[in-house]
Tab-separated table of C-alpha atoms in Angstrom:
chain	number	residue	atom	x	y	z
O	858	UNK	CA	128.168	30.847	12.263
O	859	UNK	CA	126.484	32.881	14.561
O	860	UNK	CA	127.142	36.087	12.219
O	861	UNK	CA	125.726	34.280	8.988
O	862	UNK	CA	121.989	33.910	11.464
O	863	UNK	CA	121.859	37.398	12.202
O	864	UNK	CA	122.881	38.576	8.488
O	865	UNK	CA	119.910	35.728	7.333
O	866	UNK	CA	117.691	37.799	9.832
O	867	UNK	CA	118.050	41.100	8.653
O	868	UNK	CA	117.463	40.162	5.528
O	869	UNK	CA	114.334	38.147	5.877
O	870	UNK	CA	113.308	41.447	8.031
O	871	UNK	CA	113.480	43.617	4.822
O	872	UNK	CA	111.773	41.032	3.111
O	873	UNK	CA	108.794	40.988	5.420
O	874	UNK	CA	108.783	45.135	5.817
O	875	UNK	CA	108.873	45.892	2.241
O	876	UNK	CA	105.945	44.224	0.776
O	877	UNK	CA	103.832	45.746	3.916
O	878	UNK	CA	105.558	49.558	2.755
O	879	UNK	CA	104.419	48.880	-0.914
O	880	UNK	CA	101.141	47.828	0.008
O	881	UNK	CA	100.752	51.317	2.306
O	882	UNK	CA	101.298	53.540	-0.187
O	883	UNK	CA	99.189	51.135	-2.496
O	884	UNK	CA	96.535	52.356	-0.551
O	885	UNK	CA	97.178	55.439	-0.453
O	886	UNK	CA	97.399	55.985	-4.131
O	887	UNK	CA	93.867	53.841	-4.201
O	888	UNK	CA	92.599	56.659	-2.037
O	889	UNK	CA	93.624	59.462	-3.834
O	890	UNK	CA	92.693	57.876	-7.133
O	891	UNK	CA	89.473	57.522	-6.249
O	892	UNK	CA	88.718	60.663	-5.284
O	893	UNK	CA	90.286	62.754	-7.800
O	894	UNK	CA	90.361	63.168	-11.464
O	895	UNK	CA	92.397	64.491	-14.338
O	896	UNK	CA	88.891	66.111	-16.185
O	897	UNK	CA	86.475	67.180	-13.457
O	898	UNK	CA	86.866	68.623	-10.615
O	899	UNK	CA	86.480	66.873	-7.249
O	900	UNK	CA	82.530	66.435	-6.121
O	901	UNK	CA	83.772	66.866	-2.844
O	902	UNK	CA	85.495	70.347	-3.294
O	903	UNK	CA	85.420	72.147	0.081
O	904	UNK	CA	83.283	75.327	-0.085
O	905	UNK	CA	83.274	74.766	-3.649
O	906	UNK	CA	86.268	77.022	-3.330
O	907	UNK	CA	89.464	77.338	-5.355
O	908	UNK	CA	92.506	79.248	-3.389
O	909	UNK	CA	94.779	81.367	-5.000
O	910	UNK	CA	97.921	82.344	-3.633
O	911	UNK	CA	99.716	85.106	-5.423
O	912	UNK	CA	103.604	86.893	-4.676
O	913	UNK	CA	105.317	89.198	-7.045
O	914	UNK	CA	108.952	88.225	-7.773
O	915	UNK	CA	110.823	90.636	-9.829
O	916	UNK	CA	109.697	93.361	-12.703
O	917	UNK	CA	111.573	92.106	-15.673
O	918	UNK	CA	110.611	94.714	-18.308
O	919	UNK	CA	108.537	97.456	-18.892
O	920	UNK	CA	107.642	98.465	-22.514
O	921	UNK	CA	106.103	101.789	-22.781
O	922	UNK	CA	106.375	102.110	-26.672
O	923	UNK	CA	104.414	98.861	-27.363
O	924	UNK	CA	102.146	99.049	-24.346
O	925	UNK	CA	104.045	95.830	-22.935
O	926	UNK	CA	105.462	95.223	-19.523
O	927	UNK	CA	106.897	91.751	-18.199
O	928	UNK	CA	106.506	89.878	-15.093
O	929	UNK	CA	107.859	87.503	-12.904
O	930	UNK	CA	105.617	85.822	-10.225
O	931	UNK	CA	104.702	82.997	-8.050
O	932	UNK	CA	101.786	81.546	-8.617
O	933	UNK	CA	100.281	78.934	-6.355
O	934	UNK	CA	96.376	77.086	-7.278
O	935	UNK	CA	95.288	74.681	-4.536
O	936	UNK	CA	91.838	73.223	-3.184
O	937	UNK	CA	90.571	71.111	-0.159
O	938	UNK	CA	89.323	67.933	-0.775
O	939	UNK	CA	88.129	65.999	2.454
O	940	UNK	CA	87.765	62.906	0.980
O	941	UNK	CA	91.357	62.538	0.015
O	942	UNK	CA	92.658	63.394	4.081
O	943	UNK	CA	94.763	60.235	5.704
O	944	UNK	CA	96.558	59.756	8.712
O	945	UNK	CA	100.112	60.106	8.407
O	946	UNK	CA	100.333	57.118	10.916
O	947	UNK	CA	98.380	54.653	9.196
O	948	UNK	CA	100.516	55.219	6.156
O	949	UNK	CA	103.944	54.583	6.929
O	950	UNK	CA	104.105	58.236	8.390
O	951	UNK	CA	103.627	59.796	4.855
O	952	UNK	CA	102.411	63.610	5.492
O	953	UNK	CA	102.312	64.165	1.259
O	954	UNK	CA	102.520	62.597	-2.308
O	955	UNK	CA	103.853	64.011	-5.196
O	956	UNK	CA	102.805	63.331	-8.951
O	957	UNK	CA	103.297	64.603	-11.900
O	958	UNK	CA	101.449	67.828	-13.255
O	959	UNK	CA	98.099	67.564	-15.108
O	960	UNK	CA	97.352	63.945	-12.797
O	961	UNK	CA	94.599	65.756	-11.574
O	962	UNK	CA	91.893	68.349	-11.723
O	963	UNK	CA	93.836	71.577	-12.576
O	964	UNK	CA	91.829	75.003	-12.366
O	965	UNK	CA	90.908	76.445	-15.366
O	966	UNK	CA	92.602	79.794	-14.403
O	967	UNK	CA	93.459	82.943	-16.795
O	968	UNK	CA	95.179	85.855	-16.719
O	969	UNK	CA	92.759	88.693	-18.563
O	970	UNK	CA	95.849	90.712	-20.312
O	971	UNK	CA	98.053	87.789	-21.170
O	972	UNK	CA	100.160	88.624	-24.286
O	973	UNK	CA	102.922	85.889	-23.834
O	974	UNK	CA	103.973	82.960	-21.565
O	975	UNK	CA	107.166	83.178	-21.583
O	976	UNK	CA	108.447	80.447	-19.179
O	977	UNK	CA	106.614	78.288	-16.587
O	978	UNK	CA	108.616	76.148	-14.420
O	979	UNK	CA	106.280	73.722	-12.600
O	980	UNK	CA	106.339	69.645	-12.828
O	981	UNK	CA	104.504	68.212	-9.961
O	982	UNK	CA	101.561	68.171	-8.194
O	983	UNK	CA	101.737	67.784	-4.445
O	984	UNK	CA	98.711	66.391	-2.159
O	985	UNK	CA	98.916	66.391	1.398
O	986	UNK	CA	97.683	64.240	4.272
O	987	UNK	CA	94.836	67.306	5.383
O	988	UNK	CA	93.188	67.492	1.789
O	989	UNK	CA	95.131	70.304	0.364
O	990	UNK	CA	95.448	69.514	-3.570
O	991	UNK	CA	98.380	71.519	-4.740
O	992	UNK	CA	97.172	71.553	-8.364
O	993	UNK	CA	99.367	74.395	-9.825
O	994	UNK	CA	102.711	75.771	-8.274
O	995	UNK	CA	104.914	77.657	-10.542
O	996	UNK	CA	107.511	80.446	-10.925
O	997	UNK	CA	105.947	82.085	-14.275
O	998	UNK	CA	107.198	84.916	-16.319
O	999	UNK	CA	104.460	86.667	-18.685
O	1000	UNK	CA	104.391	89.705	-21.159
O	1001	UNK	CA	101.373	91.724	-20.495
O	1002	UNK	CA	99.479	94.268	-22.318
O	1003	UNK	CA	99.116	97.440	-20.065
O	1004	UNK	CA	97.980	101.058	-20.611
O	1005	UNK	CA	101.307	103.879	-19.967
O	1006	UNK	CA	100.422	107.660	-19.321
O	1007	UNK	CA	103.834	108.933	-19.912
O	1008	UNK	CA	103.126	112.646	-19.416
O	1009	UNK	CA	105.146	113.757	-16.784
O	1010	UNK	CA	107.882	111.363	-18.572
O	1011	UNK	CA	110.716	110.616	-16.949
O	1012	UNK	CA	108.966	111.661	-13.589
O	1013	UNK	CA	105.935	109.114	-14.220
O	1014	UNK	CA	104.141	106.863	-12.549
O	1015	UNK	CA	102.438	103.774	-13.709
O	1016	UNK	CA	99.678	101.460	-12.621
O	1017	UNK	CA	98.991	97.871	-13.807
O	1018	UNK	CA	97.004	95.264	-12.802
O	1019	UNK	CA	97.229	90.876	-13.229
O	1020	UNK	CA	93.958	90.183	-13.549
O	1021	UNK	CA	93.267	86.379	-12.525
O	1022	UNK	CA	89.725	84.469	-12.926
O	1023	UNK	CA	88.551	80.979	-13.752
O	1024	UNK	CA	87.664	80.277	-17.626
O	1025	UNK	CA	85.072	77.744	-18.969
O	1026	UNK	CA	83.480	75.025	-16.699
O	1027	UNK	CA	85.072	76.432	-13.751
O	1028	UNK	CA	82.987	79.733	-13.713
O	1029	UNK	CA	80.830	78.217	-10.680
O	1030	UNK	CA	83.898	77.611	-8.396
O	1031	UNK	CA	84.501	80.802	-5.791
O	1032	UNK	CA	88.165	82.251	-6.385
O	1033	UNK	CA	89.695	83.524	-2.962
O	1034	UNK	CA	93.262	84.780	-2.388
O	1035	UNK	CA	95.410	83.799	0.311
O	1036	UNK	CA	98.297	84.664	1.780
O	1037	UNK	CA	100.365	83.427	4.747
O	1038	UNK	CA	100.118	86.608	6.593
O	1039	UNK	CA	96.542	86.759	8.204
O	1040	UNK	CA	97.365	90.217	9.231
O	1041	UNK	CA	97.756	91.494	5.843
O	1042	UNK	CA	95.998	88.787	4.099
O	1043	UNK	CA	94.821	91.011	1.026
O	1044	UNK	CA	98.811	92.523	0.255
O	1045	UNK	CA	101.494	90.591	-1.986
O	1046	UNK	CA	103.992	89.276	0.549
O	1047	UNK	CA	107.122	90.356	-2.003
O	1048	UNK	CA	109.443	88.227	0.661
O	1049	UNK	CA	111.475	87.403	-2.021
O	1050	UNK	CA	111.121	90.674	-4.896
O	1051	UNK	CA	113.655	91.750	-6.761
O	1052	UNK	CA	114.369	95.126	-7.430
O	1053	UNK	CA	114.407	96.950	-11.047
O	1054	UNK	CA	117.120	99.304	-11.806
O	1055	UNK	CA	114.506	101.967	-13.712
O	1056	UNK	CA	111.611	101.288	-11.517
O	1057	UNK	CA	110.496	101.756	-7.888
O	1058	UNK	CA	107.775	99.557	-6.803
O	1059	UNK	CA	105.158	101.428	-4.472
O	1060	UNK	CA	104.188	99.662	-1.652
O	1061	UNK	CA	102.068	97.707	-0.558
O	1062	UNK	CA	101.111	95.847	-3.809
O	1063	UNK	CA	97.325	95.583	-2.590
O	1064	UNK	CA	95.348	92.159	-4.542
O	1065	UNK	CA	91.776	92.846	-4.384
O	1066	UNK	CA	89.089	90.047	-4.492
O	1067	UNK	CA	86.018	90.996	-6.785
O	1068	UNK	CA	82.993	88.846	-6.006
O	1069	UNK	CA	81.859	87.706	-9.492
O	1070	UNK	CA	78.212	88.456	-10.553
O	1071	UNK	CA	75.511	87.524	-12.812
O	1072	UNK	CA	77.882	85.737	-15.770
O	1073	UNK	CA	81.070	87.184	-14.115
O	1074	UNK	CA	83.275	84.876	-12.592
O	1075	UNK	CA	85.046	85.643	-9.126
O	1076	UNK	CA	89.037	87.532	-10.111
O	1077	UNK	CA	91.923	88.267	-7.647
O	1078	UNK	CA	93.554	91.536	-9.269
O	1079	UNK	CA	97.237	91.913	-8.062
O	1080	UNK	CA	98.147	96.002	-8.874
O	1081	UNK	CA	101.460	96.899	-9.046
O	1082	UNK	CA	102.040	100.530	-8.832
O	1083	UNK	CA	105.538	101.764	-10.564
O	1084	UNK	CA	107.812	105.222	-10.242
O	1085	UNK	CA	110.112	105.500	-12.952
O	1086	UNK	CA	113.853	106.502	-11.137
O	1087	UNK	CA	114.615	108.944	-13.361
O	1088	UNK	CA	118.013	109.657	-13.245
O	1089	UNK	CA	119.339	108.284	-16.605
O	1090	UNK	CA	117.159	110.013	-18.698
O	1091	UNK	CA	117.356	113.305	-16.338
O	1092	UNK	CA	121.346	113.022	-17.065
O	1093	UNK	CA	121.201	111.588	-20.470
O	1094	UNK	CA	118.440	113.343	-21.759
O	1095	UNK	CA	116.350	115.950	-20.436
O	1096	UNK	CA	119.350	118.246	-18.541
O	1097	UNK	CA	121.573	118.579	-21.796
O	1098	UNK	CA	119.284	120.023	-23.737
O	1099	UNK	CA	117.695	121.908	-21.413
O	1100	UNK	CA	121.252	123.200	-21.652
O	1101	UNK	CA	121.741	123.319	-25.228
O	1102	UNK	CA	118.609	125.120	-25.262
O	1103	UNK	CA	120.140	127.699	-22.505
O	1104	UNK	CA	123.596	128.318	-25.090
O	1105	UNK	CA	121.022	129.481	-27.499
O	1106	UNK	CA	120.640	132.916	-26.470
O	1107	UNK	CA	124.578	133.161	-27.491
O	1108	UNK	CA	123.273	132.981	-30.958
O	1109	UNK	CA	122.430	136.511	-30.999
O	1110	UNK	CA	126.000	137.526	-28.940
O	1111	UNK	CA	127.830	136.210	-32.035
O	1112	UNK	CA	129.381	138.848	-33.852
O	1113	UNK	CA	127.734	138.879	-37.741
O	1114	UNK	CA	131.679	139.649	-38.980
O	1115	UNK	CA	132.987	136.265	-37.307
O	1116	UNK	CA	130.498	133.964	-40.302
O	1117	UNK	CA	129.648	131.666	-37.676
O	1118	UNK	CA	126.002	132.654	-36.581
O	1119	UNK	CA	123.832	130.942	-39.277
O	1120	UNK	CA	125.864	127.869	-38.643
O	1121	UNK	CA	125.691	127.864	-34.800
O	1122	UNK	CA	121.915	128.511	-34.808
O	1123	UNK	CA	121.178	125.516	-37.553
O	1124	UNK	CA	123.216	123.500	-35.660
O	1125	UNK	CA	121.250	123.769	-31.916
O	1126	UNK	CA	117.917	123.526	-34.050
O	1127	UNK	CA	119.149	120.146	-35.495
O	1128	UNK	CA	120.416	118.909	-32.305
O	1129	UNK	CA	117.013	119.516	-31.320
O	1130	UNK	CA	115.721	117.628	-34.006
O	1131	UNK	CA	117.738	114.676	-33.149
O	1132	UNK	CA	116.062	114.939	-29.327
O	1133	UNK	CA	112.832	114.787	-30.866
O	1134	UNK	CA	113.262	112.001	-33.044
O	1135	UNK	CA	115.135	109.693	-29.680
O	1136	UNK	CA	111.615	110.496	-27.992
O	1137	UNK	CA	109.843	109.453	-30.589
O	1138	UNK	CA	111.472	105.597	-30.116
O	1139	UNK	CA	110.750	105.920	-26.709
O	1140	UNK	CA	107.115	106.434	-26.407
O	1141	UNK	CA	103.904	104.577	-27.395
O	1142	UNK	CA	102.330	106.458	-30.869
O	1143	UNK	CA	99.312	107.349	-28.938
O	1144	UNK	CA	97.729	110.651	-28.904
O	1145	UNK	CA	96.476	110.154	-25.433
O	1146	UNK	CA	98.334	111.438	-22.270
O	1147	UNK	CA	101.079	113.037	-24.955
O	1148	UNK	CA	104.496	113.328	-23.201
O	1149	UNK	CA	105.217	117.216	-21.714
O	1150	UNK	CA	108.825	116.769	-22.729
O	1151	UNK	CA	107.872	115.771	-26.216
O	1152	UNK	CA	105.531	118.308	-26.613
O	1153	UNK	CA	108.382	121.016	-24.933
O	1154	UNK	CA	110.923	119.508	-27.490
O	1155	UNK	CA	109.013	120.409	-30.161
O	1156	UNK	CA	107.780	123.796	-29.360
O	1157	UNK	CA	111.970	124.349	-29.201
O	1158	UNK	CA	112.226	122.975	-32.328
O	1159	UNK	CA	109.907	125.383	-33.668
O	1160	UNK	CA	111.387	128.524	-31.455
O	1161	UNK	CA	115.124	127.403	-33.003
O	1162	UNK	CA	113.527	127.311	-36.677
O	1163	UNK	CA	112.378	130.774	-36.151
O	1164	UNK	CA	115.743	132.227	-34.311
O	1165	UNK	CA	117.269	130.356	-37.493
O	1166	UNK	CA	115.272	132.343	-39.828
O	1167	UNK	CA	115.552	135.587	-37.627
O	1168	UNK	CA	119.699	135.316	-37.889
O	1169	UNK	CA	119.295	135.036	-41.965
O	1170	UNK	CA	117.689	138.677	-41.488
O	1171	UNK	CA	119.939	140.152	-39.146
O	1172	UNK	CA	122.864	139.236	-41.581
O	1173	UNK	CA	121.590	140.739	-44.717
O	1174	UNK	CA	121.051	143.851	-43.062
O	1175	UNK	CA	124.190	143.671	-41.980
O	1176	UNK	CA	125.296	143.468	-45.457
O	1177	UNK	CA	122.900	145.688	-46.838
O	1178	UNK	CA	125.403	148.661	-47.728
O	1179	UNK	CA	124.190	150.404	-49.990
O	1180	UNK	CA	122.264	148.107	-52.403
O	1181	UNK	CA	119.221	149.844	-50.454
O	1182	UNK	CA	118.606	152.843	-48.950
O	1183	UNK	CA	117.663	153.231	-45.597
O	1184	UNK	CA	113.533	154.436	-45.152
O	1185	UNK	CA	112.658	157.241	-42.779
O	1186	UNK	CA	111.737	154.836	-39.818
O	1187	UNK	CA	115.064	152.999	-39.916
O	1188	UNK	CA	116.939	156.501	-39.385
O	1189	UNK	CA	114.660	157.244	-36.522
O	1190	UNK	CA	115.183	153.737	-34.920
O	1191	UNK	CA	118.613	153.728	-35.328
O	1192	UNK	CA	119.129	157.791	-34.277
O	1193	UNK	CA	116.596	157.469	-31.213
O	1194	UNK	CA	118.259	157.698	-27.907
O	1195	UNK	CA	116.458	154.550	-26.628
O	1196	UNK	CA	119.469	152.357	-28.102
O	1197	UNK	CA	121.109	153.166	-24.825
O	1198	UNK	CA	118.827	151.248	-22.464
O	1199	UNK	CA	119.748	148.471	-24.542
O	1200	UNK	CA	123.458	148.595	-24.771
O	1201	UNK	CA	123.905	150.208	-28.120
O	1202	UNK	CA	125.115	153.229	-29.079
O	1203	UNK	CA	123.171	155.507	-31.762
O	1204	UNK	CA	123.870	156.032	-35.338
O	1205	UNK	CA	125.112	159.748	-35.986
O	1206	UNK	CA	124.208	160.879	-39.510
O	1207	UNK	CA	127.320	163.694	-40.660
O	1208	UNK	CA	125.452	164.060	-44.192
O	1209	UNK	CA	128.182	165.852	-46.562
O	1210	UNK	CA	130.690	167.753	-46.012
O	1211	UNK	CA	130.662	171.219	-46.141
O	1212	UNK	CA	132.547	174.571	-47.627
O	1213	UNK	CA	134.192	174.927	-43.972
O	1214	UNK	CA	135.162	171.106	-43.655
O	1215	UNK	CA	136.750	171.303	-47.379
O	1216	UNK	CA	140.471	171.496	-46.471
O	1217	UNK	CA	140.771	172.908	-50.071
O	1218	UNK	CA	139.596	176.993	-50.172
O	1219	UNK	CA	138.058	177.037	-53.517
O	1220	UNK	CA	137.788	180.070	-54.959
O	1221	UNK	CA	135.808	182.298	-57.671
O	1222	UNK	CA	136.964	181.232	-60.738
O	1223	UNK	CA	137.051	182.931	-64.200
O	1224	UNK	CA	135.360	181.731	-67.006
O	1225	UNK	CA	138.264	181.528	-69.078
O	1226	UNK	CA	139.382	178.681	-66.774
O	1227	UNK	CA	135.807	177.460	-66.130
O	1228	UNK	CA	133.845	177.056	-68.978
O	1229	UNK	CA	130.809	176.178	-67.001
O	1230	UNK	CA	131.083	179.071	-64.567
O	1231	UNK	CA	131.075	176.901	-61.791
O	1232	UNK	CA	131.829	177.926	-58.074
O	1233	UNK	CA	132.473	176.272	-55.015
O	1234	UNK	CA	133.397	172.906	-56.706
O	1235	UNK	CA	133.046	169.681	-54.725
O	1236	UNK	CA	134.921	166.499	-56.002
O	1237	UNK	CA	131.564	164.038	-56.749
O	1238	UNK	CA	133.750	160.737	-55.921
O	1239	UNK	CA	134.300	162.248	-52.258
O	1240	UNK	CA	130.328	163.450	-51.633
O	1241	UNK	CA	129.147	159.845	-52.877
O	1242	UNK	CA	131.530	158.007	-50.664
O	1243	UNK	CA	130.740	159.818	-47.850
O	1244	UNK	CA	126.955	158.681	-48.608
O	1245	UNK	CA	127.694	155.206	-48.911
O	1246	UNK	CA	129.603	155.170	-46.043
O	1247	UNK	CA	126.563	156.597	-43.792
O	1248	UNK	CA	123.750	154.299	-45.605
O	1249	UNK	CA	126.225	150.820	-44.324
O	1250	UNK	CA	126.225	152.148	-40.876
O	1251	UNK	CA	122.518	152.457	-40.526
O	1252	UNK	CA	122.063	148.891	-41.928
O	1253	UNK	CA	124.902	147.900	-39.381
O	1254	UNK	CA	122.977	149.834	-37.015
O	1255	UNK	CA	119.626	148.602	-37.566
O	1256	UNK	CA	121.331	144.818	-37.661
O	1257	UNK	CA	122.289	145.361	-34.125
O	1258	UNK	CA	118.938	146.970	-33.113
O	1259	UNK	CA	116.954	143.972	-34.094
O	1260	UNK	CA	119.385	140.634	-32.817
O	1261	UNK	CA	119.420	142.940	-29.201
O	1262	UNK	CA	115.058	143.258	-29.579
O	1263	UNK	CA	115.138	139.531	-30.635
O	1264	UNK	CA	117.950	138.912	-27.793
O	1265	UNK	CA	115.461	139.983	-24.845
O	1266	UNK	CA	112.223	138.066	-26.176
O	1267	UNK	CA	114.486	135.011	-26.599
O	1268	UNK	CA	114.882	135.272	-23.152
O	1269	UNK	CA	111.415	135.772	-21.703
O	1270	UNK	CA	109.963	133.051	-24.356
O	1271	UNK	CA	112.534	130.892	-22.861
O	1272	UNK	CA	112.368	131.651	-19.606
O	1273	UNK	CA	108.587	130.818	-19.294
O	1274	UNK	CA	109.117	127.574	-21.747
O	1275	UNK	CA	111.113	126.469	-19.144
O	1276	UNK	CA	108.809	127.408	-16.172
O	1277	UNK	CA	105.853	125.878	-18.320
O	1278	UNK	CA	108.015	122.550	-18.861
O	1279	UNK	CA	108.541	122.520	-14.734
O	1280	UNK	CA	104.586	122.982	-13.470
O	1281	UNK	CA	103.336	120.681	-16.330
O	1282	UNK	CA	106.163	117.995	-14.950
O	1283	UNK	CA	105.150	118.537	-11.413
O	1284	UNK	CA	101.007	118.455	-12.250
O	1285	UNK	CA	100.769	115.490	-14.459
């Protein structure tokens, strides 16, 4: 019996405590209510001030081609209202109260270069027992429109900015940032930052308060400053061809007899071609701040076109024979004694043959034998073969003289391509 008294007492006590809990935070929601709105902001709005609190989370994606990069961030809008403060004590020892979003005043807040929301995860809206309204507090991811110089591509470096300031009716209201460093109150806190796999972010990411004037508004500008890591497109892209581009010169090592030197040059101008046109899906079509690597891809494209054209030459004189004959300045090119600075060796002309080299002595002849009175016969199929013979090796000759002249300026136009490619990259 005694057990069913003290059961009938603890229940009566949670009958009595209740109500009085219910009626507490019936106050307290009296309180707030009338003090705050949904449609205009509080009259009561400390400083007249609306707090921003800003932290960068993770670099999703960075779009150079359509100007485009995407975000990830915390973003935090609060205010002080004074007449909403209570005393934890009075109300059942409640320090906060949570609603849901839009049950108040919400800054009118904007990001200048907004393309896309993509996701915003935020549901409540917190007020605590000192007056701070917690009118906005989300994890957002946007797509923003941003300006990429990609000329020292795939050593670049890019800076962006989040532009934040108050729209419409708000446009009176200050905008601060804040932080919960005081030491480094105007730097992102990135406690929590992810990193990207392509790009380095610079620190510190500084947020700089403008003070608004005339019809401008206050803005917080967060700017991120990005290094591209460029390793995969070094490995992938850049140091192949730079390779491929190196093989070249083997064009004109390629003996004209083997048939293969028309189709090894067309080939390294089309892979070329193919390196041009991957850039080309890479990078923004913008004539501003052109990439050095595009610019050296095509000037290689154009140097292949003309080593292509160059080799079609060198063959048909190769295979000249005696369709032409050789001019005066050919024979002195190919007979000059400066072949053997360049590692060829100069065309002899024997001209034809003489009585002395005629292994057959002929002799006077009578005219009863020779009708025509001839003397010193010489068989005409042997003197034109011996001229035929001489005109093919000055073509030959001449072939050679011009892939070893073209050989050596390949190299110096090259060389300083390369060396033009390497101060552009390091002074863009």
């Amino acid at each position: 019996m005694k057990y069913f008294f003290v059961f009938l007492a603890t229940i009566s006590s949670f009958l009595t405590v209740a109500p009085a809990g219910v009626e507490k935070e019936q106050k307290l929601l009296d309180l707030i209510k009338s003090n705050l709105t949904s449609h205009m902001a509080p009259t009561d709005l400390k400083d007249n001030t609306v707090l921003i609190y800003l932290d960068l989370y993770q670099i999703v994606d960075v779009d150079e081609k359509n100007s485009m990069w995407t975000v990830k961030l915390w973003v935090f809008y609060y205010y002080f209202v004074p007449s909403v403060e209570w005393d934890p004590e009075f109300y059942g020892g409640r320090t906060k109260m949570t609603f849901p979003k839009e049950t108040f005043w919400t800054p009118d807040i904007v990001m200048e270069d907004l393309i896309q929301s993509l996701s915003v995860t935020t549901e409540q809206q917190v007020i605590y027992s000192f007056g701070l309204v917690s009118a906005w507090s989300s994890q957002t991811t946007v797509k923003l429109s941003c300006h990429f110089d990609v000329t020292a591509f795939p050593f670049d470096e890019q800076k962006c900015s989040i532009k934040f300031f108050p729209w419409s009716s708000e446009r009176e209201h200050k905008l601060r940032h804040t932080t919960n460093s005081s030491a480094d109150s105007m730097n992102a806190m990135l406690k929590n930052y992810q990193e990207h796999d392509q790009w380095d972010l610079k620190r510190p990411v500084v947020i700089e308060q403008v003070e608004g004037a005339n019809w401008n508004p206050d803005s917080v500008i967060m700017h991120v400053h990005l290094k591209r890591r460029p390793n995969f497109y070094f490995n992938i892209l850049l140091f192949p061809n730079l390779v491929l581009y190196a093989l070249s010169a083997l064009v004109f090592v390629i003996p004209v007899e083997c048939g293969e030197k028309v189709s090894f040059a067309v080939t390294l101008m089309l892979t070329q071609i193919v390196t041009f046109a991957t850039l080309s899906e890479i990078f923004p079509e913008s004539s501003r701040g052109f990439p050095v690597i595009a610019l050296f891809a095509g000037v290689v494209t154009t140097h292949m076109a003309a080593i292509c054209l160059l080799v079609v030459i060198v063959v048909n004189l190769h295979f000249m024979g005696d369709s032409r004959k050789p001019g005066y300045l050919v024979r002195k090119l190919t007979s000059s004694q400066f072949l053997w600075f360049i590692g060829l060796q100069p065309h002899r002309s024997h001209g034809a043959p003489s009585r002395s080299s005629n292994p057959t002595k002929v002799g006077p002849v009578s005219t009863q034998n020779n009708p025509q009175g001839s003397l010193d016969l010489l068989d005409e199929n042997q003197m034109q073969s011996v001229v035929d013979d001489g005109n093919e090796n000055v073509w030959r000759c001449f072939a050679q003289l011009v892939d070893r002249v073209a050989l050596f300026i390949h190299i110096i136009v090259q060389v300083g391509l390369t060396i033009e490619l390497y101060i552009r990259l390091c002074t863009a």
